[in-house]
C-alpha positions as semicolon CSV with decimal commas, in nm:
position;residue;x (nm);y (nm);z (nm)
1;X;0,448;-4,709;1,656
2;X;0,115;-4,834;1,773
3;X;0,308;-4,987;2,112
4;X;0,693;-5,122;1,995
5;X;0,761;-5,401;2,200
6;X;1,120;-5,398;2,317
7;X;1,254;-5,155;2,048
8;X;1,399;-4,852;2,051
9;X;1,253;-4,539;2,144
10;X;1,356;-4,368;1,801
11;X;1,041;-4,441;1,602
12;X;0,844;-4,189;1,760
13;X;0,796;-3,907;1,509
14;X;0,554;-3,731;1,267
15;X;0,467;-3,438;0,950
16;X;0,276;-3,281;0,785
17;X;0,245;-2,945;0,569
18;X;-0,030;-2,633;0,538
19;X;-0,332;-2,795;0,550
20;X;-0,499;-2,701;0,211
21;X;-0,787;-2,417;0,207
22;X;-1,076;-2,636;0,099
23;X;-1,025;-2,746;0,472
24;X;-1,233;-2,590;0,726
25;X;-1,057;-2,565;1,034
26;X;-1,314;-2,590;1,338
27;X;-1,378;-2,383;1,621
28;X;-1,297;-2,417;1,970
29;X;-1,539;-2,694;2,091
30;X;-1,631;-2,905;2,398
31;X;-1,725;-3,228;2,338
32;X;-2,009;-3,352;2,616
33;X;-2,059;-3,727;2,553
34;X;-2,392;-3,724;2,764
35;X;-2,525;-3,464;2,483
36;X;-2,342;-3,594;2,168
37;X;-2,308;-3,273;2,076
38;X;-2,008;-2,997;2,031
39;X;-2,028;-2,642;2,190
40;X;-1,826;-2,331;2,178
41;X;-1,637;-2,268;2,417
42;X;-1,223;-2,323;2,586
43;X;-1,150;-2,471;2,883
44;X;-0,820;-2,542;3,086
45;X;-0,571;-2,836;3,075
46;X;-0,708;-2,930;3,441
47;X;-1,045;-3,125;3,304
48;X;-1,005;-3,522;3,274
49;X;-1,029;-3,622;2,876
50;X;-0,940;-3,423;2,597
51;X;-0,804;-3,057;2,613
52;X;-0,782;-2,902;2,197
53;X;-0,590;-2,629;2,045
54;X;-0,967;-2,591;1,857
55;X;-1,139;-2,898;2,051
56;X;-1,188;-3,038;2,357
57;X;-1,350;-3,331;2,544
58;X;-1,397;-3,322;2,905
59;X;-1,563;-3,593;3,149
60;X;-1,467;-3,676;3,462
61;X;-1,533;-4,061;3,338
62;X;-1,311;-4,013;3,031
63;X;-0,968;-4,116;3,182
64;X;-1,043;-4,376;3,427
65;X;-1,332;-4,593;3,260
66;X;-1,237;-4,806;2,940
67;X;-1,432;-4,852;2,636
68;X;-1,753;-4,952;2,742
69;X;-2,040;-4,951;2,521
70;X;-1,823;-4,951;2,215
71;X;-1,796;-5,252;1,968
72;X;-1,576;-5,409;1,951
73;X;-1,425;-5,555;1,615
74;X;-1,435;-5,969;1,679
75;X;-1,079;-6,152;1,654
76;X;-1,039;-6,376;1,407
77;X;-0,682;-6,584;1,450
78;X;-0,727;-6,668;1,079
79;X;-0,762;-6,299;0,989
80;X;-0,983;-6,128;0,749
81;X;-0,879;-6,016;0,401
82;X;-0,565;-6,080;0,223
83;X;-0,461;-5,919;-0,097
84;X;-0,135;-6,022;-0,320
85;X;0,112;-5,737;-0,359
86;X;0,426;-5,771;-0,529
87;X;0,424;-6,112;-0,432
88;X;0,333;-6,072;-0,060
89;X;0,034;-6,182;0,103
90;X;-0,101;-5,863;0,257
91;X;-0,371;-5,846;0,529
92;X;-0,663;-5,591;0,560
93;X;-0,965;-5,557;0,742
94;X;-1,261;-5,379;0,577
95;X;-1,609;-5,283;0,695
96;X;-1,845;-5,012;0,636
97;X;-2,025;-4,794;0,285
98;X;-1,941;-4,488;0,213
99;X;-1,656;-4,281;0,165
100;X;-1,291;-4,441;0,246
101;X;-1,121;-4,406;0,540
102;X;-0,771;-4,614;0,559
103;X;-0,654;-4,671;0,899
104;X;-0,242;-4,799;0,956
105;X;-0,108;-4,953;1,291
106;X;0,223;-4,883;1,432
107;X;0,525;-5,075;1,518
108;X;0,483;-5,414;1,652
109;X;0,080;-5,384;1,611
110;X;-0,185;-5,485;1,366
111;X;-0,500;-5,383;1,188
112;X;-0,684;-5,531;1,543
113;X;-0,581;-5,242;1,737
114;X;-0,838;-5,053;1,593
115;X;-1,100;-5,273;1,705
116;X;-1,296;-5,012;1,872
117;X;-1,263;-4,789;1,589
118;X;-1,327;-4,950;1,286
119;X;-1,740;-5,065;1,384
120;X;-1,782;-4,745;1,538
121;X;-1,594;-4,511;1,163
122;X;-1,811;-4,829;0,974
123;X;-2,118;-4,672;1,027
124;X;-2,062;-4,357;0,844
125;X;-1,755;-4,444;0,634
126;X;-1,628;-4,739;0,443
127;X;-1,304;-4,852;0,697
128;X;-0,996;-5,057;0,578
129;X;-0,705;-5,123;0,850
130;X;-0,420;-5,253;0,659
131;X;-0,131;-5,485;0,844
132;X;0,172;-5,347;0,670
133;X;0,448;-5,583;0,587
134;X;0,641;-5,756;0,792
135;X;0,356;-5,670;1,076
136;X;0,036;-5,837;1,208
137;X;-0,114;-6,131;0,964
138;X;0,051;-5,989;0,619
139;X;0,376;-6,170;0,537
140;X;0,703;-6,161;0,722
141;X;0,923;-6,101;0,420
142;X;1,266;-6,107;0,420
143;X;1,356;-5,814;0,273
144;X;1,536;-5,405;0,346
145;X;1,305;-5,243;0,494
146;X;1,281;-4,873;0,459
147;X;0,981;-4,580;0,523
148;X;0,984;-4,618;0,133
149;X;0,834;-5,011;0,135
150;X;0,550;-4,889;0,368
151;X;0,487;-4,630;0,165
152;X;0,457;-4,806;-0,195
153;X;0,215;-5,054;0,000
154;X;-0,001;-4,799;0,090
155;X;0,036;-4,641;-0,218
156;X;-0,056;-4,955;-0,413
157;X;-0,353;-5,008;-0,176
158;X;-0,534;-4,694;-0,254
159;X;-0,453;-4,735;-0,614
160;X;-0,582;-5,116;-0,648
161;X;-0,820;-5,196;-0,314
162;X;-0,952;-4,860;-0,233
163;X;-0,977;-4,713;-0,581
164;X;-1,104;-4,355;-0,456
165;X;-0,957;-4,046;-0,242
166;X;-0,952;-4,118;0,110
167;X;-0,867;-4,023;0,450
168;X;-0,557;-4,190;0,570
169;X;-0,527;-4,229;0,954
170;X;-0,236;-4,370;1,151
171;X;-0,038;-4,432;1,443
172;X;0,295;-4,395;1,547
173;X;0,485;-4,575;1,280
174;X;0,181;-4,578;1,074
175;X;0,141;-4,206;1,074
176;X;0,447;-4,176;0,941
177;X;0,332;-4,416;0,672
178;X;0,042;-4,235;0,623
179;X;0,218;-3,873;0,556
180;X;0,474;-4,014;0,325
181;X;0,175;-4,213;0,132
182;X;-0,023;-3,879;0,141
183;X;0,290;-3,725;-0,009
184;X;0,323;-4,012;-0,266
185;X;-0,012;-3,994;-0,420
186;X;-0,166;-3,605;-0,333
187;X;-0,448;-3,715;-0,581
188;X;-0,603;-3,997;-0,404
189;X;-0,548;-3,850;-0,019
190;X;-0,829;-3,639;0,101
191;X;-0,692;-3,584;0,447
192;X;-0,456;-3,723;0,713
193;X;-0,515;-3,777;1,082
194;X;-0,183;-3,833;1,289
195;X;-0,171;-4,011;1,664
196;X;0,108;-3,971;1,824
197;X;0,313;-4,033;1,509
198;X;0,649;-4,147;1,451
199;X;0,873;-3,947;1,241
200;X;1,117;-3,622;1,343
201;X;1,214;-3,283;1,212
202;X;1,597;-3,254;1,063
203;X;1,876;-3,113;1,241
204;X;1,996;-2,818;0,981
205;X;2,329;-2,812;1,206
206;X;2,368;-3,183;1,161
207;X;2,696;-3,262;0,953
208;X;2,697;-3,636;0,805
209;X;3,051;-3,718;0,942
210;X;2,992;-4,088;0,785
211;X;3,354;-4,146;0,593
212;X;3,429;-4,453;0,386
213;X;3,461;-4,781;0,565
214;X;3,860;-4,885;0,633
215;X;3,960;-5,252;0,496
216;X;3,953;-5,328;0,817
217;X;3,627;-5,209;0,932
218;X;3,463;-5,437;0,632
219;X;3,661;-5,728;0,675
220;X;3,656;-5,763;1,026
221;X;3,463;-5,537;1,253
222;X;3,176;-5,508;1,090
223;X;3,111;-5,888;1,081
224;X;3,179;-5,903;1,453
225;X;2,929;-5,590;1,482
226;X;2,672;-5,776;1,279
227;X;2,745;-6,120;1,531
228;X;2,693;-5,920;1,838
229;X;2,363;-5,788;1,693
230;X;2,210;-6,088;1,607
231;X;2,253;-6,215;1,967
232;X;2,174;-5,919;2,162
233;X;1,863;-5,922;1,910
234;X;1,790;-6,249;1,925
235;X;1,751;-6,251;2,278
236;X;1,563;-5,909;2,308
237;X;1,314;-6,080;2,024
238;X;1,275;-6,348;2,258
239;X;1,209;-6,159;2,570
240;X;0,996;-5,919;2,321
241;X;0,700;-6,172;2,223
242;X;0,659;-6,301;2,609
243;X;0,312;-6,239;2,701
244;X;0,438;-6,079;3,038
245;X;0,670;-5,869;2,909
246;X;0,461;-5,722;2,577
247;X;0,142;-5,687;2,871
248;X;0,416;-5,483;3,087
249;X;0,514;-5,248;2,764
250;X;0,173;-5,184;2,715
251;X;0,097;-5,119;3,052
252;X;0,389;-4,874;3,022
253;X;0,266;-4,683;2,723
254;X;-0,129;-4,693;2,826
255;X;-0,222;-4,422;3,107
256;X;-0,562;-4,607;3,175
257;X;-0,460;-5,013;3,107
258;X;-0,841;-5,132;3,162
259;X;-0,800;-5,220;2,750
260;X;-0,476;-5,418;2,760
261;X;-0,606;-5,785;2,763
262;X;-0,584;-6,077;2,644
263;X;-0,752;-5,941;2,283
264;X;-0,483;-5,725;2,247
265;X;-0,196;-5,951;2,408
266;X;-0,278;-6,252;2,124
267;X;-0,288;-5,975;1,840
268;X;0,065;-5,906;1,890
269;X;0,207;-6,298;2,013
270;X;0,077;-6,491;1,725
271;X;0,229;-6,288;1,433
272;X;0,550;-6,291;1,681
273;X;0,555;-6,679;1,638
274;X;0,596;-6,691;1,263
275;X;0,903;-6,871;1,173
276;X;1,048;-6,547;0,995
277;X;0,919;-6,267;1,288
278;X;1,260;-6,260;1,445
279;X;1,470;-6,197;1,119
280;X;1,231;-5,908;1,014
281;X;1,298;-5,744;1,351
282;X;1,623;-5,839;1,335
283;X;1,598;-5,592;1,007
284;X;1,356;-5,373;1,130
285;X;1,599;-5,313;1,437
286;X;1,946;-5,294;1,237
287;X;1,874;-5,116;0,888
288;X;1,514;-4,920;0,922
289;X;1,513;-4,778;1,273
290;X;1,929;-4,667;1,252
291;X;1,843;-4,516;0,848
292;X;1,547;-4,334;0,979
293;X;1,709;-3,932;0,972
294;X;1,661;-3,983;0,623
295;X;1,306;-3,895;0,607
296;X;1,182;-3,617;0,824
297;X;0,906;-3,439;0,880
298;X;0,982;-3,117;0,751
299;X;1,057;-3,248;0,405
300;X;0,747;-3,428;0,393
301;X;0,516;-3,145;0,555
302;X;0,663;-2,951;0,289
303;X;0,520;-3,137;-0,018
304;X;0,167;-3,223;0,172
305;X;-0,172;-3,053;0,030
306;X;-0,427;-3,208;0,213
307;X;-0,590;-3,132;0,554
308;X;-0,434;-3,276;0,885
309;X;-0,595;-3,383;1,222
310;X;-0,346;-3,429;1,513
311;X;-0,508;-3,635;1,712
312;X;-0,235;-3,669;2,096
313;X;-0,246;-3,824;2,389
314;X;-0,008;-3,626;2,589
315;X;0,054;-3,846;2,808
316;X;0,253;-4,060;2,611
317;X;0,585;-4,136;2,779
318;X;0,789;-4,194;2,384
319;X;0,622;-3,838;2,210
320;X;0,528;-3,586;2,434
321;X;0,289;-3,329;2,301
322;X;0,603;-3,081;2,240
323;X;0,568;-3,267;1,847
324;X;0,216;-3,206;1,794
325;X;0,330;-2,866;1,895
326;X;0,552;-2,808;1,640
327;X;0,409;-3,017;1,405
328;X;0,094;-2,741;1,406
329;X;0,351;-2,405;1,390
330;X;0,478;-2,617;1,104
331;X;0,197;-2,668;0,903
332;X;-0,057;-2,405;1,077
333;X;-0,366;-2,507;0,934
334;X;-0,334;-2,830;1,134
335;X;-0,619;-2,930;1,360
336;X;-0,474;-3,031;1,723
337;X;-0,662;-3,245;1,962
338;X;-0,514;-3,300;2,282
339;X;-0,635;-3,642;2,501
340;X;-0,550;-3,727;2,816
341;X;-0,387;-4,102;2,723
342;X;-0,088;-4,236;2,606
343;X;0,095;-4,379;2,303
344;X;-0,238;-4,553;2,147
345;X;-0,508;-4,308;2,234
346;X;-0,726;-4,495;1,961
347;X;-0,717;-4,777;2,219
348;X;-0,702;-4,598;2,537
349;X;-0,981;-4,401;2,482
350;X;-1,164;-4,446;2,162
351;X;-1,477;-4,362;2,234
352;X;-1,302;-3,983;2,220
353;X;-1,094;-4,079;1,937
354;X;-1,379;-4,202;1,738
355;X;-1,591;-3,884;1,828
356;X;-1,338;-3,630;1,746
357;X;-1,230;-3,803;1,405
358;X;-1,584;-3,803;1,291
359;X;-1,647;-3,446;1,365
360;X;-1,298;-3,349;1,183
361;X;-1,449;-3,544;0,886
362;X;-1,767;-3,362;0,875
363;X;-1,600;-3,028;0,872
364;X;-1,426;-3,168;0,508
365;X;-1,578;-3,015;0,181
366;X;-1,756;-3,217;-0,068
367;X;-1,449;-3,183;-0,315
368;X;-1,259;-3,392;-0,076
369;X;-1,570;-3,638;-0,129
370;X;-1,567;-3,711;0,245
371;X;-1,896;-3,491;0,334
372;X;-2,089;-3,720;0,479
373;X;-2,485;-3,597;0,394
């Protein structure tokens, strides 16, 4: 989840599989921004900005300042682009020639928390940011929502917007998204890039102890369950899309908060207002994030042929670097960058995000048609 306002601390997870061998995994590197350009060499945990397994960026600026210099994509309350699928009105921001790169929020966020990444990837690639449903300016259906819904949009978005292999990259909930699309629809995924993505590994030793619901359970506790819910939700939905409160979650989940302002505030209030917001998280809180153990990473780093970029800040207080960790001894040909930030790295510190993503795209082949000459 980009930054989940108010929700449980479950959606934090991730996968991915052996990267495939057309990839070209880089060196160890040192990223000096005054010299945009990469060196060999390793250095310790100790410098301020990013420390790699294969990369690193070091500054002492790189933790403290925000993004300055970097444009920024403008807000529009009216949104951008909106495409029709199965019936919903879908939002999507796009920008950029070149080859595709698709970038998905997380939980709670939209496609304008990447505004400091999508002008920035536009000049090299062709950049959509997709709001997936039920999130940002796409539609706020009413319907069961499952990692499977997210997926099919994506899916259906390569297939009918983007209409050629590309590079999926996403946060929290949204790399989770991204993996299981990747998974979907090998053919038309070139790569993945992961920050600090939702998603976990299975428990082998877990038994499903679930037995069949008494008469009495379904006539009468489970409608009391569902009453109790919808208040305690209600209110926590309420308390969830106060400016003060979603400006103190962010502030939680952001290790340098110079970039939580009033941009980023009004990108996650105004979808909050629509009339159906608090049913979907009613949903999103009752069916998707207690049905999530039935998609884990493992099983979908199993089935994935395309490169992966872990991009971490690892100083997120929801997933701790320990998952990029094993993420990588998963699928070892994974490409680990390690940032000194929190849950949203892309928006803590994009100016390193932006730098190391490009450089992981270089190193593609041309059959993954995202060689950039």
């Amino acid at each position: 989840m980009s930054c989940s306002f108010a929700m449980s601390s479950s959606v934090r997870r991730e996968f991915s599989e052996p990267v495939s061998t057309r990839f070209i995994a880089p060196a160890t590197r040192i990223y000096h921004p005054t010299r945009s350009k990469y060196e060999i060499g390793r250095r310790g945990f100790a410098f301020k900005g990013i420390v790699a397994s294969g990369a690193s960026v070091i500054g002492s600026s790189l933790v403290t300042e925000p993004a300055q210099g970097i444009e920024r994509l403008p807000f529009k309350p009216e949104g951008y682009n909106f495409w029709t699928w199965r019936g919903h009105k879908i939002h999507y921001v796009v920008q950029g020639e070149g080859s595709p790169v698709v970038l998905i929020h997380g939980f709670g966020a939209s496609a304008f928390h990447w505004r400091y990444n999508i002008p920035e990837l536009a000049k090299r690639y062709k950049v959509y940011a997709i709001d997936l449903l039920g999130f940002g300016w796409s539609e706020k259906a009413l319907i069961e929502y499952d990692a499977m819904v997210w997926r099919d949009q994506v899916v259906d978005f390569l297939k009918e917007i983007v209409k050629e292999p590309a590079v999926l990259v996403g946060n929290s909930l949204g790399g989770f998204t991204a993996l299981v699309a990747a998974v979907g629809l090998p053919e038309q995924v070139a790569g993945v890039a992961l920050l600090n993505s939702a998603g976990q590994f299975g428990d082998a030793n877990k038994k499903n102890n679930q037995s069949e619901e008494s008469t009495l359970q379904k006539i009468f506790l489970k409608p009391l369950k569902e009453i109790f819910q919808r208040i305690v939700l209600g209110f926590l939905f309420w308390q969830a899309k106060q400016p003060a409160r979603i400006t103190s979650v962010l502030k939680s989940v952001y290790v340098n908060a110079s970039n939580v302002d009033d941009y980023l505030v009004e990108s996650i209030t105004r979808p909050a207002a629509d009339p159906n917001a608090g049913e979907v998280y009613y949903r999103l809180m009752t069916r998707f994030m207690l049905n999530q153990s039935k998609y884990t990473l493992d099983s979908c780093l199993s089935e994935l042929s395309c490169p992966l970029l872990l991009l971490w800040g690892d100083l997120d207080p929801w997933v701790g670097p320990a998952k990029a960790n094993r993420i990588k001894e998963f699928y070892p040909k994974t490409s680990l960058v390690n940032l000194q930030a929190g849950h949203c790295p892309h928006d803590e510190v994009p100016e390193l995000v932006n730098g190391a993503l490009m450089d992981w795209l270089s190193t593609l082949t041309p059959e993954t048609s995202l060689q950039t000459l």
